[in-house]
Coordinates of C-alpha atoms in Angstrom, one line a residue:
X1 CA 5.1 7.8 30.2
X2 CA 3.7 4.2 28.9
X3 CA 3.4 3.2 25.9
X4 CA -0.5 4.4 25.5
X5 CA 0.4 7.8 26.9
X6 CA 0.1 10.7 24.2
X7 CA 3.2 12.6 23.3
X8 CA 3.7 16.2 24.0
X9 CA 3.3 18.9 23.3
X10 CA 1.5 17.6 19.4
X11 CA 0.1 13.9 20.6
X12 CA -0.1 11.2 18.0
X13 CA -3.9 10.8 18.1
X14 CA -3.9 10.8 14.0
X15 CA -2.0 7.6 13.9
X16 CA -3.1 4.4 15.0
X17 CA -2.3 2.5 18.0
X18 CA -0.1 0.6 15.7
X19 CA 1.6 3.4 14.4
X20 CA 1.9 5.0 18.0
X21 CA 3.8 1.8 19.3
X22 CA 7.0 2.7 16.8
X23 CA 8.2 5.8 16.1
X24 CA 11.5 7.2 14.9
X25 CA 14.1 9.2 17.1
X26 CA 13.4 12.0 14.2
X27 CA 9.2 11.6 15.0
X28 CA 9.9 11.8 18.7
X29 CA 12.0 14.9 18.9
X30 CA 9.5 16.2 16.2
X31 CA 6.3 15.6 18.7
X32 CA 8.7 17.0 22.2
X33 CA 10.8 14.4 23.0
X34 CA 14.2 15.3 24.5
X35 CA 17.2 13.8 24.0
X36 CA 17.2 13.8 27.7
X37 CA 13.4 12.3 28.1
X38 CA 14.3 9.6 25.1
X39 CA 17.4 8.3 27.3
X40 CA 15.3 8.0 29.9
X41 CA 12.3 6.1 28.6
X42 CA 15.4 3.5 26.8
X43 CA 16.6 2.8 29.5
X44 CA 17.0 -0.8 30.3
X45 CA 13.9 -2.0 32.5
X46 CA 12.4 1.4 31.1
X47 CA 9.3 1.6 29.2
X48 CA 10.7 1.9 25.7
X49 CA 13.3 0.0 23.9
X50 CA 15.6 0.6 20.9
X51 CA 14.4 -1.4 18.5
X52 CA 16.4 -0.8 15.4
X53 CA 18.9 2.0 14.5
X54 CA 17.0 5.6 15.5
X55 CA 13.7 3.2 15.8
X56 CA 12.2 2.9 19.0
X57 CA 9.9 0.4 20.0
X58 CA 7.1 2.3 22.5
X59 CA 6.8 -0.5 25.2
X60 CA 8.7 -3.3 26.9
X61 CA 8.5 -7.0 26.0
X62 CA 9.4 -8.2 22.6
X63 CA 7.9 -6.8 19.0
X64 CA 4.9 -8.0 17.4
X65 CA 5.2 -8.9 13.8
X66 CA 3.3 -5.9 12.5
X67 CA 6.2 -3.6 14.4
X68 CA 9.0 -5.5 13.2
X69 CA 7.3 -4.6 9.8
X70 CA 6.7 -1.0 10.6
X71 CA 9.6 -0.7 12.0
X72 CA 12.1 -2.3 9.4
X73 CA 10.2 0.0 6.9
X74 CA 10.7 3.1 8.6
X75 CA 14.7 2.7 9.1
X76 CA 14.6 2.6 5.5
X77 CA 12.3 4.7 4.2
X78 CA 13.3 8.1 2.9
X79 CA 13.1 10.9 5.4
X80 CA 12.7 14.7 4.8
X81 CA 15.1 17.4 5.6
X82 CA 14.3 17.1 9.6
X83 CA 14.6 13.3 9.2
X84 CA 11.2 12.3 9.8
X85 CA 8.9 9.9 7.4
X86 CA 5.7 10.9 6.0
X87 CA 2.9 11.2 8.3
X88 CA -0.6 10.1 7.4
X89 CA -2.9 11.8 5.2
X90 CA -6.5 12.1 5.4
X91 CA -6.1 10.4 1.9
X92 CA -3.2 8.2 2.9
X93 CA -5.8 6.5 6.2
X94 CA -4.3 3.4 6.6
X95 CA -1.1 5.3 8.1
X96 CA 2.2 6.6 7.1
X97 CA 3.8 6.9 3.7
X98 CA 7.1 5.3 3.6
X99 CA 9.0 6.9 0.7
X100 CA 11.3 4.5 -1.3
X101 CA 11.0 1.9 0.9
X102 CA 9.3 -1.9 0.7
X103 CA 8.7 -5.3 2.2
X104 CA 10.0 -8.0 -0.2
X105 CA 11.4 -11.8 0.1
X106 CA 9.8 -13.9 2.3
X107 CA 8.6 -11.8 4.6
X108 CA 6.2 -10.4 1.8
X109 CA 5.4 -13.3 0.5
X110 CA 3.8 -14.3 4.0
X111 CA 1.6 -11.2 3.9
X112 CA 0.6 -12.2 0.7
X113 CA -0.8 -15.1 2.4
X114 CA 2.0 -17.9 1.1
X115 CA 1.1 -21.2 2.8
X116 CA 4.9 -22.0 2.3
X117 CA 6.3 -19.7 4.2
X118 CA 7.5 -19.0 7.9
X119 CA 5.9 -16.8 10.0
X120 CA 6.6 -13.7 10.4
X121 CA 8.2 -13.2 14.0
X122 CA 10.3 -16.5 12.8
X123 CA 12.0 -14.6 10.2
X124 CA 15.3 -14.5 11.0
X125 CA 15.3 -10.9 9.2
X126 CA 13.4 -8.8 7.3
X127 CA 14.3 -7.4 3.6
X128 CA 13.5 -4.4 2.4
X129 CA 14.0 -3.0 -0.8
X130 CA 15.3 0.6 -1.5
X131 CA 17.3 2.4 -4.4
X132 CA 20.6 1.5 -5.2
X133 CA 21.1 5.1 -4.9
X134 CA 20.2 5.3 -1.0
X135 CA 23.1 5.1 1.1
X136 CA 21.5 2.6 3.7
X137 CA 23.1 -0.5 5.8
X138 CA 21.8 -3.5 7.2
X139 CA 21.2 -3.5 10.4
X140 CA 19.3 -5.6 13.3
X141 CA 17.2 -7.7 11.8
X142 CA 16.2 -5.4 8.4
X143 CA 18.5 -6.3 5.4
X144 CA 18.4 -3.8 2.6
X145 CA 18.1 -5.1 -0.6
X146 CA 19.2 -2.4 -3.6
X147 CA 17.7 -1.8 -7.0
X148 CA 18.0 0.5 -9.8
X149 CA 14.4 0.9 -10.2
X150 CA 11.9 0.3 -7.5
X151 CA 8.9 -1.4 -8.9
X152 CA 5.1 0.0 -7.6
X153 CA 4.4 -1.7 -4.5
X154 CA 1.0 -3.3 -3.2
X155 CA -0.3 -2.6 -0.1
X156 CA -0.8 -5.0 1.8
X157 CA -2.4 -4.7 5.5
X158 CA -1.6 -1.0 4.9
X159 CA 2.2 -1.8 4.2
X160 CA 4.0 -1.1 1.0
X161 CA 4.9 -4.6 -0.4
X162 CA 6.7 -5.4 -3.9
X163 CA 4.5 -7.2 -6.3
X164 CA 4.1 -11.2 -6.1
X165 CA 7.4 -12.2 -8.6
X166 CA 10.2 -9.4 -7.2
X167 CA 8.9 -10.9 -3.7
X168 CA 9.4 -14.3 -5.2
X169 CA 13.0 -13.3 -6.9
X170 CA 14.4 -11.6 -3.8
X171 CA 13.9 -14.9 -1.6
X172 CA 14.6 -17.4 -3.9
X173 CA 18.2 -15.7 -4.2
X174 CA 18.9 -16.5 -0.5
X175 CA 17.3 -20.2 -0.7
X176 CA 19.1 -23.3 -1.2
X177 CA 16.7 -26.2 -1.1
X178 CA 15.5 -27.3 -4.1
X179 CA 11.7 -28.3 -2.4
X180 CA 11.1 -24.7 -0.8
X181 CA 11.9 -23.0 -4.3
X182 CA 9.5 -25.2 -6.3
X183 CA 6.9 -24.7 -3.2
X184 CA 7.1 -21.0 -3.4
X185 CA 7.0 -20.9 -7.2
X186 CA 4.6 -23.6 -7.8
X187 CA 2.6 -21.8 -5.1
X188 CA 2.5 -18.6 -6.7
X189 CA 0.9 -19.6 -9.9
X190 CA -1.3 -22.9 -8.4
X191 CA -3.2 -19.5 -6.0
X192 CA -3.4 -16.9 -8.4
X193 CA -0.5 -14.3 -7.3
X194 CA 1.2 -14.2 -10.4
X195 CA 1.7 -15.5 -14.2
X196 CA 4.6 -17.6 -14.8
X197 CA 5.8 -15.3 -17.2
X198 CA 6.4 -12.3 -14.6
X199 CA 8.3 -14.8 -12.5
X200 CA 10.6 -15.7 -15.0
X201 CA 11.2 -12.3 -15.8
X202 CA 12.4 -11.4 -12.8
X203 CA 14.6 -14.5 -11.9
X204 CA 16.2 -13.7 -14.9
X205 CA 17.0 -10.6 -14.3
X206 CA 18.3 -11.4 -10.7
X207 CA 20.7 -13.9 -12.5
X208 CA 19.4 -17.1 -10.7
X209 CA 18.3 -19.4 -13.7
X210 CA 21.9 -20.7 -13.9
X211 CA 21.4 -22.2 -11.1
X212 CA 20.1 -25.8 -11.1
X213 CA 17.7 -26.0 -8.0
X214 CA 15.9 -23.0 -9.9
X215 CA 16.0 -24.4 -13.1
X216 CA 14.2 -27.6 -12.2
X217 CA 11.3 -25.2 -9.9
X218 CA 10.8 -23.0 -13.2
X219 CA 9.8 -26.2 -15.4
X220 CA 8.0 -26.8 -12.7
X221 CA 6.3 -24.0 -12.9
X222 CA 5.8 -23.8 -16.2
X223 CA 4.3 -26.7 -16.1
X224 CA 1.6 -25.9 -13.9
X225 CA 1.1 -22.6 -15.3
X226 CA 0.0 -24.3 -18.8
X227 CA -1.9 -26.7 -16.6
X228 CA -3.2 -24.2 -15.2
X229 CA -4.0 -21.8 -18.7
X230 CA -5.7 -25.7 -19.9
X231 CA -8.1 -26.0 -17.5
X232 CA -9.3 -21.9 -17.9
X233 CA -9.6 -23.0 -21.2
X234 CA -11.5 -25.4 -20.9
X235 CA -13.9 -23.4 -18.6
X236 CA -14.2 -20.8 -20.9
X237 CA -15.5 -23.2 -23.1
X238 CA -18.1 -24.9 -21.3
X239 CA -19.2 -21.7 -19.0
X240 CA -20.2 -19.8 -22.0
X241 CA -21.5 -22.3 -24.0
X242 CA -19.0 -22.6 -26.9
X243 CA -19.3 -26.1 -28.6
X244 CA -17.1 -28.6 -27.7
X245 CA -13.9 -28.7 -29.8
X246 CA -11.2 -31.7 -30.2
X247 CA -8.9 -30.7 -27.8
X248 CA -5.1 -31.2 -28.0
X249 CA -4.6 -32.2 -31.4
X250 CA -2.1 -32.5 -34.1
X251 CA -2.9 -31.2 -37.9
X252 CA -1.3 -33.0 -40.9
X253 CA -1.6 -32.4 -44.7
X254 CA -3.2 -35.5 -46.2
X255 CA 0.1 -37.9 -47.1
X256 CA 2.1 -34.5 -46.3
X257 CA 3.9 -32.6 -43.3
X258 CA 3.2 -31.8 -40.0
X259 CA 1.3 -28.2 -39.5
X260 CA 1.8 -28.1 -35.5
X261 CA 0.1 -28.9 -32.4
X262 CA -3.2 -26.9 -31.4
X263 CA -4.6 -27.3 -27.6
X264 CA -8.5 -26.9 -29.0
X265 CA -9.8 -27.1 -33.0
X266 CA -13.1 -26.7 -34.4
X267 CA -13.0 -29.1 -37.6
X268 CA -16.3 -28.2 -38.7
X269 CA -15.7 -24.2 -38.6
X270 CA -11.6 -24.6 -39.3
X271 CA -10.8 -22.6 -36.3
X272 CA -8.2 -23.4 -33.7
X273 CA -7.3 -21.7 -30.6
X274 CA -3.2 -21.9 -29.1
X275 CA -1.8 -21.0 -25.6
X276 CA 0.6 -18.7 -26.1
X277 CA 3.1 -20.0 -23.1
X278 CA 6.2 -18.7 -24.2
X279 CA 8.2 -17.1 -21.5
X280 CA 11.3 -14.2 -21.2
X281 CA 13.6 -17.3 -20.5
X282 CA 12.9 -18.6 -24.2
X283 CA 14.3 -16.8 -27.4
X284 CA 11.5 -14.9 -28.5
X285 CA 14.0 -14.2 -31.9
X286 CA 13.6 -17.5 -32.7
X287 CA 10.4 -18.5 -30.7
X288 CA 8.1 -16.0 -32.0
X289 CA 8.6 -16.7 -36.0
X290 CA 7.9 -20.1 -35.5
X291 CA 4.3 -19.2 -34.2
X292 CA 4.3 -16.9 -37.3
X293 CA 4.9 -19.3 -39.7
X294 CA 2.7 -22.0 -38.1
X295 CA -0.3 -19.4 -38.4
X296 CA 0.6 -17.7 -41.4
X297 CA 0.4 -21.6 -43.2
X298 CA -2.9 -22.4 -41.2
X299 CA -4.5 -19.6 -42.6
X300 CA -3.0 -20.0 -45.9
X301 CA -4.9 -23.1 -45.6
X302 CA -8.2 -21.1 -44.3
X303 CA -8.0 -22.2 -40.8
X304 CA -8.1 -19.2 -38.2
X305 CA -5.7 -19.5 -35.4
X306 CA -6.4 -17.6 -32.3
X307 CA -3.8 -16.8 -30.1
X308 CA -4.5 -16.5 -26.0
X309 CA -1.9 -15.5 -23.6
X310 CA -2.6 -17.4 -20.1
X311 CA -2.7 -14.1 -18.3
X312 CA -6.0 -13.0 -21.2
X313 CA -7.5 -16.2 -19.8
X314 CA -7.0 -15.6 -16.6
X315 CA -8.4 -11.4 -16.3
X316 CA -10.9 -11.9 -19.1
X317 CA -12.8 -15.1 -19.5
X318 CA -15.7 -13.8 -21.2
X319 CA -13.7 -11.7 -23.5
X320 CA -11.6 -14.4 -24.9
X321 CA -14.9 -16.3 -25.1
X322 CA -16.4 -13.7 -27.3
X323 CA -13.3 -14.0 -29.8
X324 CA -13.3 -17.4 -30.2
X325 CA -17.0 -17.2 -30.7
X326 CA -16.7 -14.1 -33.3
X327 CA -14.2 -16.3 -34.7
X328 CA -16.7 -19.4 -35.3
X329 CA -19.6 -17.7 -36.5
X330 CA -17.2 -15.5 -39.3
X331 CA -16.4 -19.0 -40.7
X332 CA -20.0 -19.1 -42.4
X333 CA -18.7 -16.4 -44.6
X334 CA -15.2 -17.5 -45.9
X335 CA -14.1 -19.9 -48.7
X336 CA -14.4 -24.1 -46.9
X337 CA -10.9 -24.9 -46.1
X338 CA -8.0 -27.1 -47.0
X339 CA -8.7 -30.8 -45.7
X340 CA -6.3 -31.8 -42.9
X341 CA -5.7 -34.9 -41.1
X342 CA -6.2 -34.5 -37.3
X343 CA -5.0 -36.7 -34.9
X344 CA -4.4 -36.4 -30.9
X345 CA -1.3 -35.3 -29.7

């Protein structure tokens, strides 16, 4: 029996060649494989090979990437009472479901594309990401990473991967060079993947921002992600044909305090616009009433302070256009407002 030989007495046809090429010990007996026959096939020269714990690899000569993927995820995906993953699905086409079970760390972030990772058959290992309540050991070249909630995965070349920042969290725990972590990080905002906000968020909550390496990549990051939220800005501006405001700019009373910084204002219509940056690793108790009170005196003074998130600007350009713009033609119909001094910041 090779490895392209259909399975009796039910072949495999449903499943792609991919899927064909690993198969659990559970699938086999399922489709008429012996104990007997699967011996025999593993045996060494033979024409299969174990390739993880009750995973078997359906041909000689070493994995590709894609089985060391399929295969990691079926040793750790959930199995029913006969032990056997989900098979596909006319709605499920892109092959098997693997229940509570993910690609995360590095390995993910390669599938997502990350220029600053390995490849994937020089991954050392693969992690995978499973309840805390599963009772599951690393083994081979899969380690199981446990969590009390498994977040909704993406798929990715029809594999279940965790999103962009628990990918990000889960291999940054296991690096130690400061240049890889700001890569990776810096990467993930610079292309797109993620806001600098979710990233946070989750190296927070895997405990890693006390460590110094990390805390030197996340102002990195953050850094780059207001770059970043800048220069959207300043597309929205010019791609749908707002006029042209003084950008980055400091507001004074005349001979009196300093009202705050504002990345764009509109002298003409008293209308300012300010990233809102802030991120989980800041105290929102005492972040948040700051912006309050800095826009609840602006308007006092009859300037209207808009308020964009980076991740508004980045899913809908045009609709953050459209406030700013509702915003400058309203000014036509409210009381002139309090002279300031403005000056760059």
């Amino acid at each position: 029996m090779t490895h392209n030989t259909p399975l009796s007495p039910r072949p495999l046809r449903h499943l792609s060649e991919a899927h064909r090429r690993v198969l659990t010990t559970a699938q086999l007996r399922a489709h008429g494989v012996t104990t007997a026959e699967l011996n025999e096939q593993c045996r060494p020269g033979g024409p299969w090979q174990p390739l993880l714990p009750n995973v078997v690899l359906l041909h000689p000569g070493p994995p590709t990437s894609e089985e060391r993927l399929r295969g990691a995820l079926l040793y750790a995906a959930r199995q029913d009472a006969r032990g056997v993953p989900a098979q596909p699905t006319a709605r499920e086409p892109h092959g098997p479901d693997y229940p509570e079970a993910m690609i995360t760390g590095l390995a993910a972030l390669t599938l997502y594309g990350f220029s600053a990772t390995p490849p994937l058959l020089s991954l050392d290992h693969v992690d995978v990401l499973v309840p805390r309540s599963r009772r599951l050991r690393s083994a081979g070249y899969v380690r199981v990473l446990r969590t009390p909630a498994l977040p909704g995965p993406r798929t990715v070349t029809g594999l279940p991967v965790a999103p962009v920042p628990r990918a990000l969290a889960d291999a940054v725990t296991e690096l130690a060079d400061p240049h890889t972590v700001r890569r990776l990080l810096t990467e993930a905002v610079r292309a797109g993947h993620c806001e600098p906000a979710a990233v946070v968020k989750e190296l927070t909550r895997a405990k890693l921002l006390h460590h110094p390496h990390v805390v030197d990549a996340v102002d990195a990051l953050l850094a780059e992600g207001r770059a970043l939220a800048e220069h959207r800005l300043y597309r929205m501006v010019r791609e749908y044909g707002l006029p042209d405001p003084l950008w980055n700019v400091d507001l004074r009373l005349p001979g009196g305090p300093h009202l705050g910084g504002l990345d764009a204002y509109w002298p003409d219509q008293a209308v300012a616009v300010e990233l809102d940056t802030r991120t989980p690793r800041q105290d929102d108790d005492d972040l948040w009433p700051e912006y309050a009170r800095k826009r609840e005196h602006l308007e006092r003074l009859g300037i209207t302070v808009v308020h964009i998130t980076p991740r508004k600007l980045r899913a809908s350009l045009e609709q953050q256009a459209a406030v700013v713009r509702t915003a400058l033609m309203a000014s036509a119909d409210r009381d002139p407002a309090a002279y300031v001094v403005v000056l760059p910041r």
